[in-house]
PDB file of C-alpha atoms in Angstrom:
ATOM      1  CA  MET A   1      -0.323   0.349  -0.161  1.00  0.00           C
ATOM      2  CA  GLN A   2       1.326   3.483  -1.099  1.00  0.00           C
ATOM      3  CA  TYR A   3       1.015   6.189   1.270  1.00  0.00           C
ATOM      4  CA  PRO A   4      -0.611   9.089   0.774  1.00  0.00           C
ATOM      5  CA  GLU A   5       1.484  11.944  -0.511  1.00  0.00           C
ATOM      6  CA  PRO A   6       1.775  14.488   2.628  1.00  0.00           C
ATOM      7  CA  ILE A   7       2.942  10.974   4.409  1.00  0.00           C
ATOM      8  CA  ALA A   8       5.160   9.998   2.118  1.00  0.00           C
ATOM      9  CA  LYS A   9       6.830  13.185   1.902  1.00  0.00           C
ATOM     10  CA  LEU A  10       7.105  13.654   5.542  1.00  0.00           C
ATOM     11  CA  ILE A  11       9.016  10.293   5.908  1.00  0.00           C
ATOM     12  CA  ASP A  12      11.406  10.935   2.731  1.00  0.00           C
ATOM     13  CA  SER A  13      12.266  14.256   5.184  1.00  0.00           C
ATOM     14  CA  TYR A  14      12.760  11.995   8.414  1.00  0.00           C
ATOM     15  CA  MET A  15      15.116   9.915   6.632  1.00  0.00           C
ATOM     16  CA  LYS A  16      17.285  12.942   5.598  1.00  0.00           C
ATOM     17  CA  LEU A  17      18.412  12.922   9.279  1.00  0.00           C
ATOM     18  CA  PRO A  18      21.435  10.522  10.417  1.00  0.00           C
ATOM     19  CA  GLY A  19      20.658   7.472  11.678  1.00  0.00           C
ATOM     20  CA  ILE A  20      17.121   7.610  10.531  1.00  0.00           C
ATOM     21  CA  GLY A  21      15.905   4.478   8.428  1.00  0.00           C
ATOM     22  CA  GLU A  22      12.834   4.161   6.706  1.00  0.00           C
ATOM     23  CA  LYS A  23      11.081   2.104  10.034  1.00  0.00           C
ATOM     24  CA  THR A  24      12.006   5.116  12.122  1.00  0.00           C
ATOM     25  CA  ALA A  25      11.138   7.818   9.837  1.00  0.00           C
ATOM     26  CA  THR A  26       7.714   6.183   9.308  1.00  0.00           C
ATOM     27  CA  ARG A  27       7.146   6.106  13.021  1.00  0.00           C
ATOM     28  CA  LEU A  28       8.171   9.617  13.383  1.00  0.00           C
ATOM     29  CA  ALA A  29       5.664  10.507  10.634  1.00  0.00           C
ATOM     30  CA  PHE A  30       2.530   9.486  12.410  1.00  0.00           C
ATOM     31  CA  PHE A  31       3.740  10.419  15.354  1.00  0.00           C
ATOM     32  CA  THR A  32       3.819  14.315  14.119  1.00  0.00           C
ATOM     33  CA  LEU A  33       0.272  12.825  12.133  1.00  0.00           C
ATOM     34  CA  ASP A  34      -1.052  12.519  16.077  1.00  0.00           C
ATOM     35  CA  MET A  35       0.338  15.536  17.380  1.00  0.00           C
ATOM     36  CA  PRO A  36      -1.909  18.031  18.640  1.00  0.00           C
ATOM     37  CA  GLN A  37      -1.712  20.980  15.881  1.00  0.00           C
ATOM     38  CA  ASP A  38      -0.450  23.996  18.148  1.00  0.00           C
ATOM     39  CA  GLU A  39       2.761  21.588  18.719  1.00  0.00           C
ATOM     40  CA  VAL A  40       3.237  20.645  15.392  1.00  0.00           C
ATOM     41  CA  ASP A  41       3.275  24.620  14.403  1.00  0.00           C
ATOM     42  CA  GLU A  42       5.612  25.190  17.074  1.00  0.00           C
ATOM     43  CA  PHE A  43       8.067  22.242  16.082  1.00  0.00           C
ATOM     44  CA  ALA A  44       7.814  23.846  12.256  1.00  0.00           C
ATOM     45  CA  SER A  45       8.638  27.137  13.640  1.00  0.00           C
ATOM     46  CA  ASP A  46      11.568  25.703  15.899  1.00  0.00           C
ATOM     47  CA  LEU A  47      12.838  24.233  12.333  1.00  0.00           C
ATOM     48  CA  HIS A  48      12.735  27.376  10.575  1.00  0.00           C
ATOM     49  CA  ASP A  49      14.387  29.842  13.196  1.00  0.00           C
ATOM     50  CA  VAL A  50      17.373  27.164  13.138  1.00  0.00           C
ATOM     51  CA  LYS A  51      17.957  28.209   9.712  1.00  0.00           C
ATOM     52  CA  THR A  52      16.602  32.119  10.343  1.00  0.00           C
ATOM     53  CA  LYS A  53      17.803  32.925  13.251  1.00  0.00           C
ATOM     54  CA  LEU A  54      21.237  31.264  13.585  1.00  0.00           C
ATOM     55  CA  HIS A  55      24.274  32.296  11.929  1.00  0.00           C
ATOM     56  CA  PHE A  56      27.732  31.959  12.562  1.00  0.00           C
ATOM     57  CA  CYS A  57      30.028  34.381  15.585  1.00  0.00           C
ATOM     58  CA  SER A  58      32.219  37.133  13.599  1.00  0.00           C
ATOM     59  CA  ILE A  59      34.942  36.131  15.983  1.00  0.00           C
ATOM     60  CA  CYS A  60      35.175  32.836  16.728  1.00  0.00           C
ATOM     61  CA  GLY A  61      32.808  30.891  13.998  1.00  0.00           C
ATOM     62  CA  ASN A  62      30.420  29.392  16.771  1.00  0.00           C
ATOM     63  CA  ILE A  63      26.638  29.263  15.921  1.00  0.00           C
ATOM     64  CA  THR A  64      24.601  31.948  17.773  1.00  0.00           C
ATOM     65  CA  ASP A  65      21.734  34.226  17.902  1.00  0.00           C
ATOM     66  CA  GLN A  66      23.823  37.484  18.613  1.00  0.00           C
ATOM     67  CA  ASP A  67      27.192  38.737  17.224  1.00  0.00           C
ATOM     68  CA  PRO A  68      29.615  38.787  18.584  1.00  0.00           C
ATOM     69  CA  CYS A  69      28.520  35.204  20.568  1.00  0.00           C
ATOM     70  CA  VAL A  70      27.653  34.872  24.576  1.00  0.00           C
ATOM     71  CA  ILE A  71      31.327  33.663  25.093  1.00  0.00           C
ATOM     72  CA  CYS A  72      33.597  36.043  22.808  1.00  0.00           C
ATOM     73  CA  SER A  73      31.247  38.822  24.804  1.00  0.00           C
ATOM     74  CA  ASP A  74      32.149  37.821  28.107  1.00  0.00           C
ATOM     75  CA  PRO A  75      34.912  39.591  29.650  1.00  0.00           C
ATOM     76  CA  SER A  76      35.483  37.306  32.517  1.00  0.00           C
ATOM     77  CA  ARG A  77      36.780  34.147  30.026  1.00  0.00           C
ATOM     78  CA  ASP A  78      40.270  33.415  30.252  1.00  0.00           C
ATOM     79  CA  GLN A  79      41.011  36.045  27.235  1.00  0.00           C
ATOM     80  CA  THR A  80      44.677  34.807  26.977  1.00  0.00           C
ATOM     81  CA  ARG A  81      43.878  30.888  25.725  1.00  0.00           C
ATOM     82  CA  ILE A  82      42.074  29.703  22.733  1.00  0.00           C
ATOM     83  CA  LEU A  83      40.644  26.714  22.354  1.00  0.00           C
ATOM     84  CA  VAL A  84      39.925  25.309  18.683  1.00  0.00           C
ATOM     85  CA  VAL A  85      37.502  22.675  17.546  1.00  0.00           C
ATOM     86  CA  GLU A  86      36.302  21.492  14.635  1.00  0.00           C
ATOM     87  CA  GLN A  87      32.931  21.989  14.830  1.00  0.00           C
ATOM     88  CA  PRO A  88      30.234  23.999  17.037  1.00  0.00           C
ATOM     89  CA  LYS A  89      28.781  21.095  18.627  1.00  0.00           C
ATOM     90  CA  ASP A  90      32.594  20.298  19.907  1.00  0.00           C
ATOM     91  CA  ILE A  91      32.290  23.846  21.699  1.00  0.00           C
ATOM     92  CA  MET A  92      28.613  22.515  23.450  1.00  0.00           C
ATOM     93  CA  ALA A  93      30.459  19.417  25.018  1.00  0.00           C
ATOM     94  CA  LEU A  94      33.654  21.014  26.135  1.00  0.00           C
ATOM     95  CA  GLU A  95      31.102  23.399  28.097  1.00  0.00           C
ATOM     96  CA  ARG A  96      29.570  21.209  29.738  1.00  0.00           C
ATOM     97  CA  MET A  97      32.415  20.052  31.853  1.00  0.00           C
ATOM     98  CA  ASN A  98      32.380  23.371  33.486  1.00  0.00           C
ATOM     99  CA  GLU A  99      36.471  23.437  33.801  1.00  0.00           C
ATOM    100  CA  TYR A 100      37.481  25.571  30.936  1.00  0.00           C
ATOM    101  CA  HIS A 101      36.902  29.041  30.747  1.00  0.00           C
ATOM    102  CA  GLY A 102      39.302  30.510  27.752  1.00  0.00           C
ATOM    103  CA  LEU A 103      37.741  31.394  24.625  1.00  0.00           C
ATOM    104  CA  TYR A 104      37.640  29.021  21.420  1.00  0.00           C
ATOM    105  CA  HIS A 105      37.546  29.400  17.727  1.00  0.00           C
ATOM    106  CA  VAL A 106      35.566  26.864  15.155  1.00  0.00           C
ATOM    107  CA  LEU A 107      37.389  25.776  11.975  1.00  0.00           C
ATOM    108  CA  HIS A 108      34.080  23.891  10.293  1.00  0.00           C
ATOM    109  CA  GLY A 109      36.287  21.370   9.449  1.00  0.00           C
ATOM    110  CA  VAL A 110      39.368  19.651   8.755  1.00  0.00           C
ATOM    111  CA  LEU A 111      41.872  19.439   6.069  1.00  0.00           C
ATOM    112  CA  SER A 112      41.394  16.584   4.086  1.00  0.00           C
ATOM    113  CA  PRO A 113      43.545  15.888   0.847  1.00  0.00           C
ATOM    114  CA  THR A 114      40.705  12.587  -0.260  1.00  0.00           C
ATOM    115  CA  THR A 115      37.105  15.100  -0.033  1.00  0.00           C
ATOM    116  CA  GLY A 116      39.352  18.081  -1.416  1.00  0.00           C
ATOM    117  CA  LYS A 117      39.181  20.123   1.573  1.00  0.00           C
ATOM    118  CA  GLY A 118      42.840  22.529   1.801  1.00  0.00           C
ATOM    119  CA  PRO A 119      43.402  25.446   4.274  1.00  0.00           C
ATOM    120  CA  GLU A 120      41.404  27.959   2.599  1.00  0.00           C
ATOM    121  CA  ASP A 121      38.088  25.889   3.073  1.00  0.00           C
ATOM    122  CA  ILE A 122      38.326  26.022   6.653  1.00  0.00           C
ATOM    123  CA  ASN A 123      38.199  28.764   9.118  1.00  0.00           C
ATOM    124  CA  ILE A 124      42.080  29.034   9.458  1.00  0.00           C
ATOM    125  CA  LYS A 125      42.574  32.426   8.052  1.00  0.00           C
ATOM    126  CA  SER A 126      40.215  34.059  10.772  1.00  0.00           C
ATOM    127  CA  LEU A 127      41.800  32.282  13.416  1.00  0.00           C
ATOM    128  CA  LEU A 128      45.258  33.768  12.308  1.00  0.00           C
ATOM    129  CA  LYS A 129      44.207  37.311  12.155  1.00  0.00           C
ATOM    130  CA  ARG A 130      42.516  36.828  15.587  1.00  0.00           C
ATOM    131  CA  LEU A 131      45.941  36.176  17.132  1.00  0.00           C
ATOM    132  CA  GLN A 132      48.010  38.858  15.229  1.00  0.00           C
ATOM    133  CA  GLN A 133      45.130  41.396  16.549  1.00  0.00           C
ATOM    134  CA  HIS A 134      45.291  40.077  20.130  1.00  0.00           C
ATOM    135  CA  THR A 135      48.905  39.789  21.231  1.00  0.00           C
ATOM    136  CA  GLU A 136      47.539  38.537  24.500  1.00  0.00           C
ATOM    137  CA  VAL A 137      46.663  35.019  23.669  1.00  0.00           C
ATOM    138  CA  GLN A 138      49.643  32.886  25.339  1.00  0.00           C
ATOM    139  CA  GLU A 139      48.004  29.609  24.304  1.00  0.00           C
ATOM    140  CA  VAL A 140      46.447  28.091  21.683  1.00  0.00           C
ATOM    141  CA  ILE A 141      44.873  24.572  22.254  1.00  0.00           C
ATOM    142  CA  ILE A 142      43.804  22.237  19.593  1.00  0.00           C
ATOM    143  CA  ALA A 143      41.364  20.296  20.200  1.00  0.00           C
ATOM    144  CA  THR A 144      40.311  18.945  16.435  1.00  0.00           C
ATOM    145  CA  ASN A 145      39.211  15.028  17.053  1.00  0.00           C
ATOM    146  CA  ALA A 146      41.747  11.904  16.882  1.00  0.00           C
ATOM    147  CA  THR A 147      41.279  10.905  13.461  1.00  0.00           C
ATOM    148  CA  PRO A 148      44.074  11.200  10.562  1.00  0.00           C
ATOM    149  CA  GLU A 149      42.497  14.641   9.335  1.00  0.00           C
ATOM    150  CA  GLY A 150      42.122  16.122  12.822  1.00  0.00           C
ATOM    151  CA  GLU A 151      45.794  15.343  13.093  1.00  0.00           C
ATOM    152  CA  SER A 152      46.862  16.285  10.284  1.00  0.00           C
ATOM    153  CA  THR A 153      45.167  19.896  10.992  1.00  0.00           C
ATOM    154  CA  ALA A 154      46.420  20.360  14.019  1.00  0.00           C
ATOM    155  CA  MET A 155      50.249  19.310  13.118  1.00  0.00           C
ATOM    156  CA  TYR A 156      49.350  22.075  10.195  1.00  0.00           C
ATOM    157  CA  LEU A 157      48.062  24.581  13.007  1.00  0.00           C
ATOM    158  CA  ALA A 158      50.780  24.236  14.957  1.00  0.00           C
ATOM    159  CA  ARG A 159      53.725  24.715  12.167  1.00  0.00           C
ATOM    160  CA  LEU A 160      51.862  28.028  11.206  1.00  0.00           C
ATOM    161  CA  ILE A 161      51.185  29.449  14.820  1.00  0.00           C
ATOM    162  CA  LYS A 162      54.077  28.400  16.825  1.00  0.00           C
ATOM    163  CA  PRO A 163      56.839  31.271  15.016  1.00  0.00           C
ATOM    164  CA  ALA A 164      54.549  33.660  16.604  1.00  0.00           C
ATOM    165  CA  GLY A 165      56.083  32.668  19.758  1.00  0.00           C
ATOM    166  CA  ILE A 166      52.542  31.446  20.988  1.00  0.00           C
ATOM    167  CA  LYS A 167      52.511  27.886  22.992  1.00  0.00           C
ATOM    168  CA  VAL A 168      50.551  25.452  21.046  1.00  0.00           C
ATOM    169  CA  THR A 169      48.961  22.661  22.928  1.00  0.00           C
ATOM    170  CA  ARG A 170      46.896  19.157  22.313  1.00  0.00           C
ATOM    171  CA  LEU A 171      44.534  17.808  24.194  1.00  0.00           C
ATOM    172  CA  ALA A 172      45.763  14.782  25.944  1.00  0.00           C
ATOM    173  CA  TYR A 173      44.880  10.800  24.761  1.00  0.00           C
ATOM    174  CA  GLY A 174      41.918  10.708  26.968  1.00  0.00           C
ATOM    175  CA  LEU A 175      40.460  10.764  23.846  1.00  0.00           C
ATOM    176  CA  ALA A 176      39.935   7.777  21.808  1.00  0.00           C
ATOM    177  CA  VAL A 177      41.299   7.496  18.703  1.00  0.00           C
ATOM    178  CA  GLY A 178      38.861   7.735  16.111  1.00  0.00           C
ATOM    179  CA  SER A 179      36.166   8.995  18.143  1.00  0.00           C
ATOM    180  CA  ASP A 180      34.388  12.470  18.593  1.00  0.00           C
ATOM    181  CA  ILE A 181      34.608  14.916  21.188  1.00  0.00           C
ATOM    182  CA  GLU A 182      30.675  15.470  21.241  1.00  0.00           C
ATOM    183  CA  TYR A 183      30.508  11.781  22.745  1.00  0.00           C
ATOM    184  CA  ALA A 184      32.782  11.865  25.293  1.00  0.00           C
ATOM    185  CA  ASP A 185      32.053  11.978  28.691  1.00  0.00           C
ATOM    186  CA  SER A 186      32.965  14.361  30.800  1.00  0.00           C
ATOM    187  CA  MET A 187      35.250  12.944  33.014  1.00  0.00           C
ATOM    188  CA  THR A 188      37.037  12.022  29.673  1.00  0.00           C
ATOM    189  CA  LEU A 189      37.466  15.798  28.787  1.00  0.00           C
ATOM    190  CA  ILE A 190      38.269  17.045  32.134  1.00  0.00           C
ATOM    191  CA  LYS A 191      41.466  14.720  31.948  1.00  0.00           C
ATOM    192  CA  ALA A 192      42.441  15.480  28.168  1.00  0.00           C
ATOM    193  CA  VAL A 193      41.804  19.154  28.665  1.00  0.00           C
ATOM    194  CA  GLU A 194      44.479  18.632  31.708  1.00  0.00           C
ATOM    195  CA  GLY A 195      46.796  16.638  30.318  1.00  0.00           C
ATOM    196  CA  ARG A 196      46.948  18.523  27.242  1.00  0.00           C
ATOM    197  CA  GLN A 197      50.552  18.712  25.539  1.00  0.00           C
ATOM    198  CA  GLU A 198      52.792  21.060  23.969  1.00  0.00           C
ATOM    199  CA  MET A 199      53.333  20.347  20.152  1.00  0.00           C
TER     200      MET A 199
END
């Protein structure tokens, strides 16, 4: 039996989400059908707002609804340290541990010759400009994922930054090789930050 077009299209839309197969998408579509109209309207509005009201911070590249973001505009943050991550979701994971109180910089990816991503395709130029303009920065902590691409990106950044006399450290290997920061528990992240090493 074929589903009516609106349900079929909703199932297709849910299947575009990561980790959602046809069975789960079908279950979600019928759950949505049973939701009260006001909840569906709010859900649709939330989806719209994510695409229209959020943008990247002009300083660090984090997702925000104000510019600069709340972290960059907080004068109580340690202005001498910048922690470099691959994606905005990594900042959320690190902030949950409530141990790091410095600034961040989001690369929006890593160097990956296999996918054709070079230095000009990720947020490196603005990091270097930021380091030139803010001479109070004494340490850059590189927190790219422990993958081959993350490692090569970390080494590339270290080669660019160290000649400026800025200390460059890397998160310690409390993080499992091949894992993503966003899935690590708080204790693993705390140990990784505490045990970082100079590159």
